[in-house]
mmCIF file with all atom_site columns, C-alpha atoms in Angstrom:
data_model
loop_
_atom_site.group_PDB
_atom_site.id
_atom_site.type_symbol
_atom_site.label_atom_id
_atom_site.label_alt_id
_atom_site.label_comp_id
_atom_site.label_asym_id
_atom_site.label_entity_id
_atom_site.label_seq_id
_atom_site.pdbx_PDB_ins_code
_atom_site.Cartn_x
_atom_site.Cartn_y
_atom_site.Cartn_z
_atom_site.occupancy
_atom_site.B_iso_or_equiv
_atom_site.pdbx_formal_charge
_atom_site.auth_seq_id
_atom_site.auth_comp_id
_atom_site.auth_asym_id
_atom_site.auth_atom_id
_atom_site.pdbx_PDB_model_num
ATOM 1   C CA . UNK A 1 1   ? 160.535 166.666 78.749  1.00 70.00 ? 243 UNK A CA 1
ATOM 2   C CA . UNK A 1 2   ? 161.104 167.532 83.065  1.00 77.00 ? 244 UNK A CA 1
ATOM 3   C CA . UNK A 1 3   ? 157.451 166.987 83.741  1.00 79.00 ? 245 UNK A CA 1
ATOM 4   C CA . UNK A 1 4   ? 157.185 163.618 81.651  1.00 84.00 ? 246 UNK A CA 1
ATOM 5   C CA . UNK A 1 5   ? 160.122 162.399 83.352  1.00 85.00 ? 247 UNK A CA 1
ATOM 6   C CA . UNK A 1 6   ? 158.486 163.793 87.054  1.00 84.00 ? 248 UNK A CA 1
ATOM 7   C CA . UNK A 1 7   ? 154.831 162.022 85.841  1.00 86.00 ? 249 UNK A CA 1
ATOM 8   C CA . UNK A 1 8   ? 156.476 158.677 85.843  1.00 89.00 ? 250 UNK A CA 1
ATOM 9   C CA . UNK A 1 9   ? 158.555 158.918 88.329  1.00 88.00 ? 251 UNK A CA 1
ATOM 10  C CA . UNK A 1 10  ? 154.863 160.072 90.586  1.00 88.00 ? 252 UNK A CA 1
ATOM 11  C CA . UNK A 1 11  ? 153.474 157.335 89.180  1.00 90.00 ? 253 UNK A CA 1
ATOM 12  C CA . UNK A 1 12  ? 155.866 154.978 90.987  1.00 91.00 ? 254 UNK A CA 1
ATOM 13  C CA . UNK A 1 13  ? 156.043 157.181 93.321  1.00 89.00 ? 255 UNK A CA 1
ATOM 14  C CA . UNK A 1 14  ? 151.894 156.760 94.385  1.00 89.00 ? 256 UNK A CA 1
ATOM 15  C CA . UNK A 1 15  ? 151.996 153.118 93.675  1.00 92.00 ? 257 UNK A CA 1
ATOM 16  C CA . UNK A 1 16  ? 154.368 152.391 96.633  1.00 91.00 ? 258 UNK A CA 1
ATOM 17  C CA . UNK A 1 17  ? 152.410 154.151 98.529  1.00 89.00 ? 259 UNK A CA 1
ATOM 18  C CA . UNK A 1 18  ? 149.197 152.751 97.884  1.00 91.00 ? 260 UNK A CA 1
ATOM 19  C CA . UNK A 1 19  ? 150.996 149.393 98.454  1.00 92.00 ? 261 UNK A CA 1
ATOM 20  C CA . UNK A 1 20  ? 152.551 150.838 101.247 1.00 90.00 ? 262 UNK A CA 1
ATOM 21  C CA . UNK A 1 21  ? 156.094 150.363 101.138 1.00 91.00 ? 263 UNK A CA 1
ATOM 22  C CA . UNK A 1 22  ? 156.298 154.324 101.319 1.00 87.00 ? 264 UNK A CA 1
ATOM 23  C CA . UNK A 1 23  ? 153.952 156.384 103.848 1.00 87.00 ? 265 UNK A CA 1
ATOM 24  C CA . UNK A 1 24  ? 154.686 159.603 102.213 1.00 85.00 ? 266 UNK A CA 1
ATOM 25  C CA . UNK A 1 25  ? 152.570 160.143 98.426  1.00 78.00 ? 267 UNK A CA 1
ATOM 26  C CA . UNK A 1 26  ? 154.248 162.216 95.958  1.00 76.00 ? 268 UNK A CA 1
ATOM 27  C CA . UNK A 1 27  ? 154.291 165.961 96.883  1.00 78.00 ? 269 UNK A CA 1
ATOM 28  C CA . UNK A 1 28  ? 156.788 166.812 94.013  1.00 77.00 ? 270 UNK A CA 1
ATOM 29  C CA . UNK A 1 29  ? 155.396 170.223 92.306  1.00 79.00 ? 271 UNK A CA 1
ATOM 30  C CA . UNK A 1 30  ? 154.910 171.028 88.625  1.00 77.00 ? 272 UNK A CA 1
ATOM 31  C CA . UNK A 1 31  ? 158.207 172.375 86.460  1.00 76.00 ? 273 UNK A CA 1
ATOM 32  C CA . UNK A 1 32  ? 157.579 175.274 84.936  1.00 78.00 ? 274 UNK A CA 1
ATOM 33  C CA . UNK A 1 33  ? 157.734 175.930 81.162  1.00 71.00 ? 275 UNK A CA 1
ATOM 34  C CA . UNK A 1 34  ? 157.867 177.729 78.680  1.00 68.00 ? 276 UNK A CA 1
ATOM 35  C CA . UNK A 1 35  ? 154.769 177.262 76.028  1.00 69.00 ? 277 UNK A CA 1
ATOM 36  C CA . UNK A 1 36  ? 156.097 175.789 73.058  1.00 68.00 ? 278 UNK A CA 1
ATOM 37  C CA . UNK A 1 37  ? 155.849 177.856 69.493  1.00 66.00 ? 279 UNK A CA 1
ATOM 38  C CA . UNK A 1 38  ? 154.896 175.996 67.282  1.00 68.00 ? 280 UNK A CA 1
ATOM 39  C CA . UNK A 1 39  ? 157.044 175.797 63.488  1.00 81.00 ? 281 UNK A CA 1
ATOM 40  C CA . UNK A 1 40  ? 154.968 176.720 60.490  1.00 83.00 ? 282 UNK A CA 1
ATOM 41  C CA . UNK A 1 41  ? 155.875 177.279 56.790  1.00 87.00 ? 283 UNK A CA 1
ATOM 42  C CA . UNK A 1 42  ? 155.950 180.849 55.790  1.00 88.00 ? 284 UNK A CA 1
ATOM 43  C CA . UNK A 1 43  ? 153.785 182.078 52.739  1.00 89.00 ? 285 UNK A CA 1
ATOM 44  C CA . UNK A 1 44  ? 156.810 181.665 50.798  1.00 91.00 ? 286 UNK A CA 1
ATOM 45  C CA . UNK A 1 45  ? 157.143 178.298 51.789  1.00 91.00 ? 287 UNK A CA 1
ATOM 46  C CA . UNK A 1 46  ? 153.507 177.077 50.874  1.00 90.00 ? 288 UNK A CA 1
ATOM 47  C CA . UNK A 1 47  ? 153.878 179.097 47.317  1.00 92.00 ? 289 UNK A CA 1
ATOM 48  C CA . UNK A 1 48  ? 157.411 176.644 46.812  1.00 93.00 ? 290 UNK A CA 1
ATOM 49  C CA . UNK A 1 49  ? 155.871 173.841 48.088  1.00 92.00 ? 291 UNK A CA 1
ATOM 50  C CA . UNK A 1 50  ? 153.095 174.307 45.415  1.00 91.00 ? 292 UNK A CA 1
ATOM 51  C CA . UNK A 1 51  ? 155.234 175.157 42.543  1.00 92.00 ? 293 UNK A CA 1
ATOM 52  C CA . UNK A 1 52  ? 157.636 171.870 43.106  1.00 93.00 ? 294 UNK A CA 1
ATOM 53  C CA . UNK A 1 53  ? 154.993 169.451 42.559  1.00 91.00 ? 295 UNK A CA 1
ATOM 54  C CA . UNK A 1 54  ? 155.336 169.206 39.133  1.00 90.00 ? 296 UNK A CA 1
ATOM 55  C CA . UNK A 1 55  ? 158.752 168.106 39.611  1.00 90.00 ? 297 UNK A CA 1
ATOM 56  C CA . UNK A 1 56  ? 157.810 164.586 41.127  1.00 90.00 ? 298 UNK A CA 1
ATOM 57  C CA . UNK A 1 57  ? 157.875 162.119 38.940  1.00 91.00 ? 299 UNK A CA 1
ATOM 58  C CA . UNK A 1 58  ? 156.445 158.811 39.308  1.00 90.00 ? 300 UNK A CA 1
ATOM 59  C CA . UNK A 1 59  ? 152.904 157.474 40.443  1.00 88.00 ? 301 UNK A CA 1
ATOM 60  C CA . UNK A 1 60  ? 151.300 156.123 43.792  1.00 85.00 ? 302 UNK A CA 1
ATOM 61  C CA . UNK A 1 61  ? 148.550 153.482 43.756  1.00 83.00 ? 303 UNK A CA 1
ATOM 62  C CA . UNK A 1 62  ? 147.829 153.906 39.886  1.00 85.00 ? 304 UNK A CA 1
ATOM 63  C CA . UNK A 1 63  ? 147.840 158.185 40.320  1.00 87.00 ? 305 UNK A CA 1
ATOM 64  C CA . UNK A 1 64  ? 150.587 160.194 39.008  1.00 91.00 ? 306 UNK A CA 1
ATOM 65  C CA . UNK A 1 65  ? 152.970 161.458 42.109  1.00 91.00 ? 307 UNK A CA 1
ATOM 66  C CA . UNK A 1 66  ? 152.368 165.396 41.024  1.00 93.00 ? 308 UNK A CA 1
ATOM 67  C CA . UNK A 1 67  ? 148.361 164.868 41.195  1.00 93.00 ? 309 UNK A CA 1
ATOM 68  C CA . UNK A 1 68  ? 148.287 162.736 44.448  1.00 92.00 ? 310 UNK A CA 1
ATOM 69  C CA . UNK A 1 69  ? 150.504 164.596 46.940  1.00 92.00 ? 311 UNK A CA 1
ATOM 70  C CA . UNK A 1 70  ? 149.021 167.892 45.163  1.00 94.00 ? 312 UNK A CA 1
ATOM 71  C CA . UNK A 1 71  ? 145.311 166.603 46.457  1.00 94.00 ? 313 UNK A CA 1
ATOM 72  C CA . UNK A 1 72  ? 146.476 165.454 49.660  1.00 93.00 ? 314 UNK A CA 1
ATOM 73  C CA . UNK A 1 73  ? 148.678 168.576 50.647  1.00 93.00 ? 315 UNK A CA 1
ATOM 74  C CA . UNK A 1 74  ? 145.418 170.777 49.316  1.00 94.00 ? 316 UNK A CA 1
ATOM 75  C CA . UNK A 1 75  ? 143.350 168.853 51.773  1.00 95.00 ? 317 UNK A CA 1
ATOM 76  C CA . UNK A 1 76  ? 145.826 168.901 54.904  1.00 93.00 ? 318 UNK A CA 1
ATOM 77  C CA . UNK A 1 77  ? 146.668 172.693 54.331  1.00 91.00 ? 319 UNK A CA 1
ATOM 78  C CA . UNK A 1 78  ? 143.175 173.287 54.217  1.00 92.00 ? 320 UNK A CA 1
ATOM 79  C CA . UNK A 1 79  ? 141.174 171.559 57.064  1.00 92.00 ? 321 UNK A CA 1
ATOM 80  C CA . UNK A 1 80  ? 144.278 170.842 59.616  1.00 89.00 ? 322 UNK A CA 1
ATOM 81  C CA . UNK A 1 81  ? 143.520 167.404 59.215  1.00 90.00 ? 323 UNK A CA 1
ATOM 82  C CA . UNK A 1 82  ? 146.004 164.992 60.224  1.00 90.00 ? 324 UNK A CA 1
ATOM 83  C CA . UNK A 1 83  ? 147.166 162.507 57.279  1.00 89.00 ? 325 UNK A CA 1
ATOM 84  C CA . UNK A 1 84  ? 145.801 158.930 58.164  1.00 89.00 ? 326 UNK A CA 1
ATOM 85  C CA . UNK A 1 85  ? 142.028 161.223 58.122  1.00 91.00 ? 327 UNK A CA 1
ATOM 86  C CA . UNK A 1 86  ? 142.707 162.552 54.581  1.00 92.00 ? 328 UNK A CA 1
ATOM 87  C CA . UNK A 1 87  ? 144.339 159.297 52.954  1.00 92.00 ? 329 UNK A CA 1
ATOM 88  C CA . UNK A 1 88  ? 140.814 157.270 54.095  1.00 91.00 ? 330 UNK A CA 1
ATOM 89  C CA . UNK A 1 89  ? 139.112 160.107 52.735  1.00 94.00 ? 331 UNK A CA 1
ATOM 90  C CA . UNK A 1 90  ? 136.399 158.626 50.053  1.00 93.00 ? 332 UNK A CA 1
ATOM 91  C CA . UNK A 1 91  ? 134.892 160.461 47.321  1.00 93.00 ? 333 UNK A CA 1
ATOM 92  C CA . UNK A 1 92  ? 131.417 160.117 49.389  1.00 92.00 ? 334 UNK A CA 1
ATOM 93  C CA . UNK A 1 93  ? 132.526 161.862 51.995  1.00 94.00 ? 335 UNK A CA 1
ATOM 94  C CA . UNK A 1 94  ? 132.476 165.192 49.407  1.00 94.00 ? 336 UNK A CA 1
ATOM 95  C CA . UNK A 1 95  ? 129.417 167.294 48.996  1.00 93.00 ? 337 UNK A CA 1
ATOM 96  C CA . UNK A 1 96  ? 130.107 170.000 46.992  1.00 93.00 ? 338 UNK A CA 1
ATOM 97  C CA . UNK A 1 97  ? 132.635 172.165 49.090  1.00 93.00 ? 339 UNK A CA 1
ATOM 98  C CA . UNK A 1 98  ? 132.511 170.251 52.144  1.00 95.00 ? 340 UNK A CA 1
ATOM 99  C CA . UNK A 1 99  ? 134.634 167.468 52.951  1.00 95.00 ? 341 UNK A CA 1
ATOM 100 C CA . UNK A 1 100 ? 133.467 165.143 56.146  1.00 94.00 ? 342 UNK A CA 1
ATOM 101 C CA . UNK A 1 101 ? 136.161 163.361 58.002  1.00 93.00 ? 343 UNK A CA 1
ATOM 102 C CA . UNK A 1 102 ? 134.208 160.501 59.744  1.00 92.00 ? 344 UNK A CA 1
ATOM 103 C CA . UNK A 1 103 ? 134.940 159.495 62.928  1.00 91.00 ? 345 UNK A CA 1
ATOM 104 C CA . UNK A 1 104 ? 136.500 155.701 62.732  1.00 91.00 ? 346 UNK A CA 1
ATOM 105 C CA . UNK A 1 105 ? 139.019 157.799 60.928  1.00 88.00 ? 347 UNK A CA 1
ATOM 106 C CA . UNK A 1 106 ? 140.200 160.211 63.129  1.00 87.00 ? 348 UNK A CA 1
ATOM 107 C CA . UNK A 1 107 ? 142.289 161.004 66.215  1.00 87.00 ? 349 UNK A CA 1
ATOM 108 C CA . UNK A 1 108 ? 140.061 159.719 68.852  1.00 84.00 ? 350 UNK A CA 1
ATOM 109 C CA . UNK A 1 109 ? 137.516 158.078 67.026  1.00 81.00 ? 351 UNK A CA 1
ATOM 110 C CA . UNK A 1 110 ? 135.001 159.497 68.892  1.00 87.00 ? 352 UNK A CA 1
ATOM 111 C CA . UNK A 1 111 ? 133.519 162.228 66.424  1.00 90.00 ? 353 UNK A CA 1
ATOM 112 C CA . UNK A 1 112 ? 133.308 163.067 62.594  1.00 91.00 ? 354 UNK A CA 1
ATOM 113 C CA . UNK A 1 113 ? 134.238 166.880 61.791  1.00 90.00 ? 355 UNK A CA 1
ATOM 114 C CA . UNK A 1 114 ? 133.336 168.910 58.859  1.00 92.00 ? 356 UNK A CA 1
ATOM 115 C CA . UNK A 1 115 ? 135.053 171.477 57.091  1.00 93.00 ? 357 UNK A CA 1
ATOM 116 C CA . UNK A 1 116 ? 134.770 173.893 54.013  1.00 92.00 ? 358 UNK A CA 1
ATOM 117 C CA . UNK A 1 117 ? 137.494 173.905 52.064  1.00 94.00 ? 359 UNK A CA 1
ATOM 118 C CA . UNK A 1 118 ? 138.003 176.708 49.135  1.00 93.00 ? 360 UNK A CA 1
ATOM 119 C CA . UNK A 1 119 ? 138.112 175.681 45.387  1.00 95.00 ? 361 UNK A CA 1
ATOM 120 C CA . UNK A 1 120 ? 141.340 174.723 44.824  1.00 94.00 ? 362 UNK A CA 1
ATOM 121 C CA . UNK A 1 121 ? 140.899 171.984 47.032  1.00 94.00 ? 363 UNK A CA 1
ATOM 122 C CA . UNK A 1 122 ? 138.647 170.390 45.106  1.00 95.00 ? 364 UNK A CA 1
ATOM 123 C CA . UNK A 1 123 ? 140.151 170.881 41.712  1.00 95.00 ? 365 UNK A CA 1
ATOM 124 C CA . UNK A 1 124 ? 143.042 169.382 42.787  1.00 94.00 ? 366 UNK A CA 1
ATOM 125 C CA . UNK A 1 125 ? 140.487 166.153 43.885  1.00 94.00 ? 367 UNK A CA 1
ATOM 126 C CA . UNK A 1 126 ? 139.025 166.506 40.695  1.00 93.00 ? 368 UNK A CA 1
ATOM 127 C CA . UNK A 1 127 ? 142.600 165.475 39.812  1.00 92.00 ? 369 UNK A CA 1
ATOM 128 C CA . UNK A 1 128 ? 142.230 162.133 40.795  1.00 90.00 ? 370 UNK A CA 1
ATOM 129 C CA . UNK A 1 129 ? 138.746 161.099 40.510  1.00 88.00 ? 371 UNK A CA 1
ATOM 130 C CA . UNK A 1 130 ? 137.578 158.399 38.670  1.00 82.00 ? 372 UNK A CA 1
ATOM 131 C CA . UNK A 1 131 ? 134.451 156.490 38.658  1.00 76.00 ? 373 UNK A CA 1
ATOM 132 C CA . UNK A 1 132 ? 135.472 153.491 39.017  1.00 82.00 ? 374 UNK A CA 1
ATOM 133 C CA . UNK A 1 133 ? 137.297 154.142 42.970  1.00 87.00 ? 375 UNK A CA 1
ATOM 134 C CA . UNK A 1 134 ? 134.884 154.711 46.394  1.00 89.00 ? 376 UNK A CA 1
ATOM 135 C CA . UNK A 1 135 ? 138.545 155.991 47.875  1.00 90.00 ? 377 UNK A CA 1
ATOM 136 C CA . UNK A 1 136 ? 140.464 159.372 47.011  1.00 90.00 ? 378 UNK A CA 1
ATOM 137 C CA . UNK A 1 137 ? 143.689 157.865 47.887  1.00 89.00 ? 379 UNK A CA 1
ATOM 138 C CA . UNK A 1 138 ? 143.888 153.990 46.997  1.00 86.00 ? 380 UNK A CA 1
ATOM 139 C CA . UNK A 1 139 ? 146.481 153.079 49.267  1.00 83.00 ? 381 UNK A CA 1
ATOM 140 C CA . UNK A 1 140 ? 146.692 150.263 51.995  1.00 77.00 ? 382 UNK A CA 1
ATOM 141 C CA . UNK A 1 141 ? 147.275 151.231 55.703  1.00 70.00 ? 383 UNK A CA 1
ATOM 142 C CA . UNK A 1 142 ? 150.779 149.541 55.214  1.00 70.00 ? 384 UNK A CA 1
ATOM 143 C CA . UNK A 1 143 ? 152.026 151.606 51.974  1.00 75.00 ? 385 UNK A CA 1
ATOM 144 C CA . UNK A 1 144 ? 151.313 154.989 54.291  1.00 77.00 ? 386 UNK A CA 1
ATOM 145 C CA . UNK A 1 145 ? 154.887 155.725 54.556  1.00 81.00 ? 387 UNK A CA 1
ATOM 146 C CA . UNK A 1 146 ? 155.137 156.297 50.554  1.00 84.00 ? 388 UNK A CA 1
ATOM 147 C CA . UNK A 1 147 ? 153.120 159.397 51.581  1.00 86.00 ? 389 UNK A CA 1
ATOM 148 C CA . UNK A 1 148 ? 155.828 160.329 53.879  1.00 86.00 ? 390 UNK A CA 1
ATOM 149 C CA . UNK A 1 149 ? 158.363 159.141 51.310  1.00 88.00 ? 391 UNK A CA 1
ATOM 150 C CA . UNK A 1 150 ? 156.191 161.809 48.699  1.00 89.00 ? 392 UNK A CA 1
ATOM 151 C CA . UNK A 1 151 ? 156.793 165.300 51.389  1.00 89.00 ? 393 UNK A CA 1
ATOM 152 C CA . UNK A 1 152 ? 159.971 164.461 52.178  1.00 89.00 ? 394 UNK A CA 1
ATOM 153 C CA . UNK A 1 153 ? 161.344 164.606 48.386  1.00 90.00 ? 395 UNK A CA 1
ATOM 154 C CA . UNK A 1 154 ? 158.591 167.474 48.123  1.00 92.00 ? 396 UNK A CA 1
ATOM 155 C CA . UNK A 1 155 ? 160.161 169.354 50.805  1.00 91.00 ? 397 UNK A CA 1
ATOM 156 C CA . UNK A 1 156 ? 163.782 169.249 48.938  1.00 91.00 ? 398 UNK A CA 1
ATOM 157 C CA . UNK A 1 157 ? 162.667 169.631 45.760  1.00 92.00 ? 399 UNK A CA 1
ATOM 158 C CA . UNK A 1 158 ? 160.679 172.819 46.824  1.00 92.00 ? 400 UNK A CA 1
ATOM 159 C CA . UNK A 1 159 ? 163.653 173.874 49.121  1.00 91.00 ? 401 UNK A CA 1
ATOM 160 C CA . UNK A 1 160 ? 161.608 174.373 52.257  1.00 89.00 ? 402 UNK A CA 1
ATOM 161 C CA . UNK A 1 161 ? 163.634 172.871 55.814  1.00 84.00 ? 403 UNK A CA 1
ATOM 162 C CA . UNK A 1 162 ? 161.481 171.442 57.828  1.00 79.00 ? 404 UNK A CA 1
ATOM 163 C CA . UNK A 1 163 ? 161.600 169.705 61.427  1.00 73.00 ? 405 UNK A CA 1
ATOM 164 C CA . UNK A 1 164 ? 162.773 166.209 60.935  1.00 69.00 ? 406 UNK A CA 1
ATOM 165 C CA . UNK A 1 165 ? 159.609 163.830 59.734  1.00 61.00 ? 407 UNK A CA 1
ATOM 166 C CA . UNK A 1 166 ? 157.463 166.120 60.401  1.00 69.00 ? 408 UNK A CA 1
ATOM 167 C CA . UNK A 1 167 ? 156.708 167.034 56.446  1.00 72.00 ? 409 UNK A CA 1
ATOM 168 C CA . UNK A 1 168 ? 153.213 166.230 56.859  1.00 76.00 ? 410 UNK A CA 1
ATOM 169 C CA . UNK A 1 169 ? 151.957 167.800 60.167  1.00 81.00 ? 411 UNK A CA 1
ATOM 170 C CA . UNK A 1 170 ? 153.449 170.552 60.114  1.00 84.00 ? 412 UNK A CA 1
ATOM 171 C CA . UNK A 1 171 ? 150.874 171.480 57.629  1.00 85.00 ? 413 UNK A CA 1
ATOM 172 C CA . UNK A 1 172 ? 148.180 171.175 60.640  1.00 85.00 ? 414 UNK A CA 1
ATOM 173 C CA . UNK A 1 173 ? 150.769 173.404 62.515  1.00 84.00 ? 415 UNK A CA 1
ATOM 174 C CA . UNK A 1 174 ? 150.835 176.254 59.091  1.00 87.00 ? 416 UNK A CA 1
ATOM 175 C CA . UNK A 1 175 ? 146.804 175.976 59.130  1.00 87.00 ? 417 UNK A CA 1
ATOM 176 C CA . UNK A 1 176 ? 146.628 177.039 63.285  1.00 84.00 ? 418 UNK A CA 1
ATOM 177 C CA . UNK A 1 177 ? 149.271 179.733 62.662  1.00 85.00 ? 419 UNK A CA 1
ATOM 178 C CA . UNK A 1 178 ? 147.471 181.125 59.155  1.00 86.00 ? 420 UNK A CA 1
ATOM 179 C CA . UNK A 1 179 ? 144.306 180.550 60.994  1.00 84.00 ? 421 UNK A CA 1
ATOM 180 C CA . UNK A 1 180 ? 145.218 182.858 64.154  1.00 84.00 ? 422 UNK A CA 1
ATOM 181 C CA . UNK A 1 181 ? 146.899 185.752 62.072  1.00 84.00 ? 423 UNK A CA 1
ATOM 182 C CA . UNK A 1 182 ? 143.771 185.814 60.245  1.00 86.00 ? 424 UNK A CA 1
ATOM 183 C CA . UNK A 1 183 ? 141.913 186.376 63.645  1.00 85.00 ? 425 UNK A CA 1
ATOM 184 C CA . UNK A 1 184 ? 140.540 182.958 63.923  1.00 83.00 ? 426 UNK A CA 1
ATOM 185 C CA . UNK A 1 185 ? 140.925 180.561 66.871  1.00 81.00 ? 427 UNK A CA 1
ATOM 186 C CA . UNK A 1 186 ? 142.714 177.481 65.739  1.00 79.00 ? 428 UNK A CA 1
ATOM 187 C CA . UNK A 1 187 ? 141.550 175.298 68.641  1.00 75.00 ? 429 UNK A CA 1
ATOM 188 C CA . UNK A 1 188 ? 137.398 176.015 68.494  1.00 72.00 ? 430 UNK A CA 1
ATOM 189 C CA . UNK A 1 189 ? 137.134 172.794 66.355  1.00 58.00 ? 431 UNK A CA 1
#
């Protein structure tokens, strides 16, 4: 964006001023720009995606792709958590209808966040629960790209359009949009 380019140029200008190469410091005003309207899925899109899970063949980390991605999708959609935090969830992070995203799994790594989830999320998690593992999604971080490929396949099978490469992050903006439309404040947590 123009303001990003402005920031880079001002940083160089400030540095030149500090080391004495230029006598006048930066004086360029910020460029006004409109707020972005986030892309979000419609209720019909979410229904189409939920119906398309069963068309996913194969498996990921020993779990059927349909169940694996359904649980991942449900958690992301209902909590607005980033995909990285979701993929690092352990079964002991779930207590009743509450999921705790540990600080070390979240962007910024400063504080945990706790989210209550509806019953359908717990049902989807139950489909992938096994007593022998500790993590919900037993993937190595080097295999996270497989999840993005599954999301791409899901959106194609459902016939739902999305910005390129934004399949999983689109669930965050959808959650925020639907929460706002329901009268909630998506910026509060």
